[in-house]
mmCIF file of C-alpha atoms in Angstrom:
data_model
loop_
_atom_site.group_PDB
_atom_site.id
_atom_site.type_symbol
_atom_site.label_atom_id
_atom_site.label_comp_id
_atom_site.label_asym_id
_atom_site.label_seq_id
_atom_site.Cartn_x
_atom_site.Cartn_y
_atom_site.Cartn_z
ATOM 1 C CA MET A 1333 68.416 136.983 -17.599
ATOM 2 C CA SER A 1334 67.374 134.003 -18.982
ATOM 3 C CA ASP A 1335 65.745 132.884 -15.072
ATOM 4 C CA VAL A 1336 64.130 135.954 -15.439
ATOM 5 C CA LEU A 1337 62.674 135.740 -18.171
ATOM 6 C CA SER A 1338 61.365 132.455 -17.944
ATOM 7 C CA ALA A 1339 60.057 133.594 -14.332
ATOM 8 C CA ILE A 1340 58.499 136.510 -15.897
ATOM 9 C CA ALA A 1341 56.695 134.647 -19.201
ATOM 10 C CA THR A 1342 55.993 131.339 -15.848
ATOM 11 C CA THR A 1343 54.112 134.715 -13.852
ATOM 12 C CA SER A 1344 51.961 135.906 -16.632
ATOM 13 C CA ALA A 1345 50.902 132.970 -18.233
ATOM 14 C CA LEU A 1346 49.631 132.254 -14.044
ATOM 15 C CA THR A 1347 47.963 135.003 -13.934
ATOM 16 C CA LEU A 1348 45.769 134.577 -17.125
ATOM 17 C CA THR A 1349 43.650 132.115 -15.224
ATOM 18 C CA ASP A 1350 44.641 132.440 -11.492
ATOM 19 C CA THR A 1351 44.378 136.169 -10.779
ATOM 20 C CA GLY A 1352 45.624 135.062 -6.623
ATOM 21 C CA LEU A 1353 48.981 136.984 -6.469
ATOM 22 C CA ALA A 1354 49.961 134.408 -3.018
ATOM 23 C CA ASN A 1355 49.080 131.481 -5.915
ATOM 24 C CA ALA A 1356 51.639 132.621 -8.361
ATOM 25 C CA LEU A 1357 53.806 133.638 -6.063
ATOM 26 C CA ARG A 1358 54.499 130.058 -4.896
ATOM 27 C CA LYS A 1359 54.109 128.625 -8.133
ATOM 28 C CA VAL A 1360 57.028 130.740 -9.329
ATOM 29 C CA GLY A 1361 59.045 130.388 -5.648
ATOM 30 C CA LEU A 1362 58.405 126.208 -6.588
ATOM 31 C CA GLN A 1363 60.023 126.708 -10.098
ATOM 32 C CA SER A 1364 62.551 129.068 -8.762
ATOM 33 C CA GLN A 1365 66.404 126.620 -8.490
ATOM 34 C CA ARG A 1366 68.863 130.005 -7.660
ATOM 35 C CA ARG A 1367 68.677 132.673 -5.238
ATOM 36 C CA GLY A 1368 67.621 136.122 -6.806
ATOM 37 C CA LEU A 1369 66.085 138.802 -6.297
ATOM 38 C CA VAL A 1370 61.877 138.787 -7.047
ATOM 39 C CA VAL A 1371 60.238 142.049 -8.023
ATOM 40 C CA MET A 1372 56.081 142.041 -7.745
ATOM 41 C CA VAL A 1373 54.128 144.974 -8.735
ATOM 42 C CA SER A 1374 50.332 144.345 -7.893
ATOM 43 C CA ASP A 1375 47.837 146.457 -5.673
ATOM 44 C CA PHE A 1376 48.232 143.406 -3.145
ATOM 45 C CA VAL A 1377 44.341 143.385 -3.005
ATOM 46 C CA ASP A 1378 44.612 139.524 -1.654
ATOM 47 C CA ASP A 1379 44.456 137.579 0.858
ATOM 48 C CA LEU A 1380 47.650 138.537 3.406
ATOM 49 C CA LYS A 1381 47.881 135.190 5.288
ATOM 50 C CA ARG A 1382 48.350 133.289 1.811
ATOM 51 C CA LEU A 1383 51.190 136.235 0.505
ATOM 52 C CA GLY A 1384 52.654 135.678 3.539
ATOM 53 C CA ASP A 1385 53.207 132.076 3.123
ATOM 54 C CA ALA A 1386 54.382 132.340 -0.187
ATOM 55 C CA LEU A 1387 56.843 135.144 0.743
ATOM 56 C CA SER A 1388 58.041 133.074 3.551
ATOM 57 C CA MET A 1389 58.800 130.529 0.677
ATOM 58 C CA HIS A 1390 61.082 132.840 -1.601
ATOM 59 C CA THR A 1391 62.768 134.559 1.612
ATOM 60 C CA GLY A 1392 63.926 131.599 2.819
ATOM 61 C CA LYS A 1393 65.188 130.569 -0.184
ATOM 62 C CA GLY A 1394 67.612 133.467 0.255
ATOM 63 C CA ASN A 1395 65.642 136.229 -2.730
ATOM 64 C CA GLU A 1396 65.503 139.396 -1.751
ATOM 65 C CA VAL A 1397 61.544 139.829 -2.285
ATOM 66 C CA ILE A 1398 60.292 143.564 -2.868
ATOM 67 C CA LEU A 1399 56.581 144.849 -3.978
ATOM 68 C CA PHE A 1400 55.571 147.631 -5.544
ATOM 69 C CA ARG A 1401 51.922 148.704 -4.545
ATOM 70 C CA ILE A 1402 50.101 149.766 -7.080
ATOM 71 C CA GLU A 1403 47.398 152.238 -6.320
ATOM 72 C CA ASP A 1404 45.412 155.130 -8.239
ATOM 73 C CA PRO A 1405 44.470 158.629 -6.137
ATOM 74 C CA GLU A 1406 40.751 157.696 -5.754
ATOM 75 C CA GLU A 1407 42.000 154.602 -4.098
ATOM 76 C CA ARG A 1408 43.609 156.930 -1.608
ATOM 77 C CA THR A 1409 41.023 159.998 -1.035
ATOM 78 C CA PHE A 1410 37.475 157.893 -2.166
ATOM 79 C CA PRO A 1411 36.826 161.951 -3.302
ATOM 80 C CA TYR A 1412 32.833 160.630 -5.075
ATOM 81 C CA SER A 1413 29.597 161.710 -3.837
ATOM 82 C CA GLY A 1414 26.141 161.217 -4.081
ATOM 83 C CA ARG A 1415 24.739 157.918 -5.116
ATOM 84 C CA ALA A 1416 26.917 155.295 -6.814
ATOM 85 C CA ALA A 1417 27.215 152.029 -8.183
ATOM 86 C CA PHE A 1418 30.775 150.457 -7.624
ATOM 87 C CA LEU A 1419 31.395 147.469 -9.446
ATOM 88 C CA GLY A 1420 34.175 144.798 -8.263
ATOM 89 C CA MET A 1421 37.083 144.433 -10.557
ATOM 90 C CA GLU A 1422 36.871 140.245 -9.951
ATOM 91 C CA LYS A 1423 33.755 138.882 -9.628
ATOM 92 C CA GLU A 1424 32.521 140.722 -6.664
ATOM 93 C CA GLY A 1425 29.261 142.149 -7.653
ATOM 94 C CA LYS A 1426 27.517 145.424 -7.404
ATOM 95 C CA LEU A 1427 27.784 147.762 -4.449
ATOM 96 C CA LEU A 1428 24.797 150.661 -4.455
ATOM 97 C CA GLY A 1429 25.158 153.502 -2.405
ATOM 98 C CA ASP A 1430 25.358 157.232 -1.403
ATOM 99 C CA ALA A 1431 29.675 157.292 -1.574
ATOM 100 C CA ARG A 1432 29.718 159.707 1.421
ATOM 101 C CA ASP A 1433 28.649 156.896 3.695
ATOM 102 C CA LEU A 1434 30.754 154.144 1.892
ATOM 103 C CA ARG A 1435 33.621 156.332 2.247
ATOM 104 C CA SER A 1436 34.701 156.080 6.072
ATOM 105 C CA ALA A 1437 34.060 152.911 5.951
ATOM 106 C CA TYR A 1438 36.651 152.555 2.777
ATOM 107 C CA LEU A 1439 38.971 154.544 4.017
ATOM 108 C CA ALA A 1440 39.260 152.554 7.437
ATOM 109 C CA ALA A 1441 39.163 148.864 5.913
ATOM 110 C CA ARG A 1442 41.905 150.525 3.374
ATOM 111 C CA GLN A 1443 44.153 151.264 5.945
ATOM 112 C CA ARG A 1444 43.427 148.483 8.234
ATOM 113 C CA HIS A 1445 44.387 146.058 5.098
ATOM 114 C CA LEU A 1446 47.622 148.508 4.495
ATOM 115 C CA ASP A 1447 48.717 147.786 7.735
ATOM 116 C CA ARG A 1448 48.703 144.416 8.043
ATOM 117 C CA LEU A 1449 50.498 144.706 4.794
ATOM 118 C CA VAL A 1450 53.415 145.874 5.919
ATOM 119 C CA GLU A 1451 53.371 144.543 9.049
ATOM 120 C CA THR A 1452 53.457 140.929 6.725
ATOM 121 C CA CYS A 1453 56.389 142.725 4.641
ATOM 122 C CA ARG A 1454 58.102 143.479 8.083
ATOM 123 C CA GLN A 1455 57.525 139.876 9.526
ATOM 124 C CA HIS A 1456 59.141 138.155 5.898
ATOM 125 C CA GLY A 1457 61.761 140.737 5.705
ATOM 126 C CA CYS A 1458 60.923 142.042 2.775
ATOM 127 C CA MET A 1459 60.607 145.616 1.142
ATOM 128 C CA MET A 1460 57.694 147.736 -0.390
ATOM 129 C CA GLU A 1461 57.782 150.823 -2.285
ATOM 130 C CA GLU A 1462 54.912 152.212 -2.889
ATOM 131 C CA SER A 1463 54.214 153.131 -7.192
ATOM 132 C CA PRO A 1464 50.669 155.776 -6.977
ATOM 133 C CA THR A 1465 50.182 155.466 -10.857
ATOM 134 C CA ASP A 1466 49.805 159.632 -10.920
ATOM 135 C CA SER A 1467 53.645 159.700 -10.436
ATOM 136 C CA ALA A 1468 55.597 158.208 -13.576
ATOM 137 C CA LEU A 1469 57.020 154.847 -12.813
ATOM 138 C CA ASP A 1470 60.343 155.676 -14.227
ATOM 139 C CA ALA A 1471 60.604 158.318 -11.429
ATOM 140 C CA VAL A 1472 59.419 155.586 -8.713
ATOM 141 C CA LEU A 1473 61.942 153.634 -9.850
ATOM 142 C CA ALA A 1474 64.828 155.647 -10.355
ATOM 143 C CA GLY A 1475 64.410 157.159 -6.361
ATOM 144 C CA PHE A 1476 63.813 153.425 -5.683
ATOM 145 C CA LEU A 1477 67.369 152.490 -7.391
ATOM 146 C CA ASP A 1478 68.773 155.803 -5.760
ATOM 147 C CA SER A 1479 68.219 155.083 -2.006
ATOM 148 C CA ARG A 1480 69.287 151.326 -2.694
ATOM 149 C CA LEU A 1481 72.811 152.517 -4.141
ATOM 150 C CA ALA A 1482 72.791 155.259 -0.952
ATOM 151 C CA LEU A 1483 72.592 152.012 1.322
ATOM 152 C CA PHE A 1484 75.430 150.209 -0.585
ATOM 153 C CA ARG A 1485 77.865 153.296 -0.770
ATOM 154 C CA ARG A 1486 77.357 153.591 3.666
#
């Protein structure tokens, strides 16, 4: 348990200065000495090549990796209309435009990224679970654990 708490503390400290998920995951992988379970909760809007390399480091050490992908319902549906300003969360800047004009391009880019993320997980033997922000986290985790227990009972 102390290894888990140490990894959590290390990851939390890393993400304060470097928001790149792949980099934080890679640093934790370099520090871990034993096989274990790696659980990541993120939106996974990151460079998927770098993320894949970091996942490979963990699965190559025999770790089981589970990704919980969080997403707001508005990110799934892009329900906006009219003139809007969209602000980047990580210094990408501001995009002004008509939301209806941006909707199809955004949803297509989102789907391409999601397809690539699913493929990255498949290539590296990782599991991914959806964790929408409009669902209670305890329900998402309970559902995951129930399905996982069912696998072990077979």
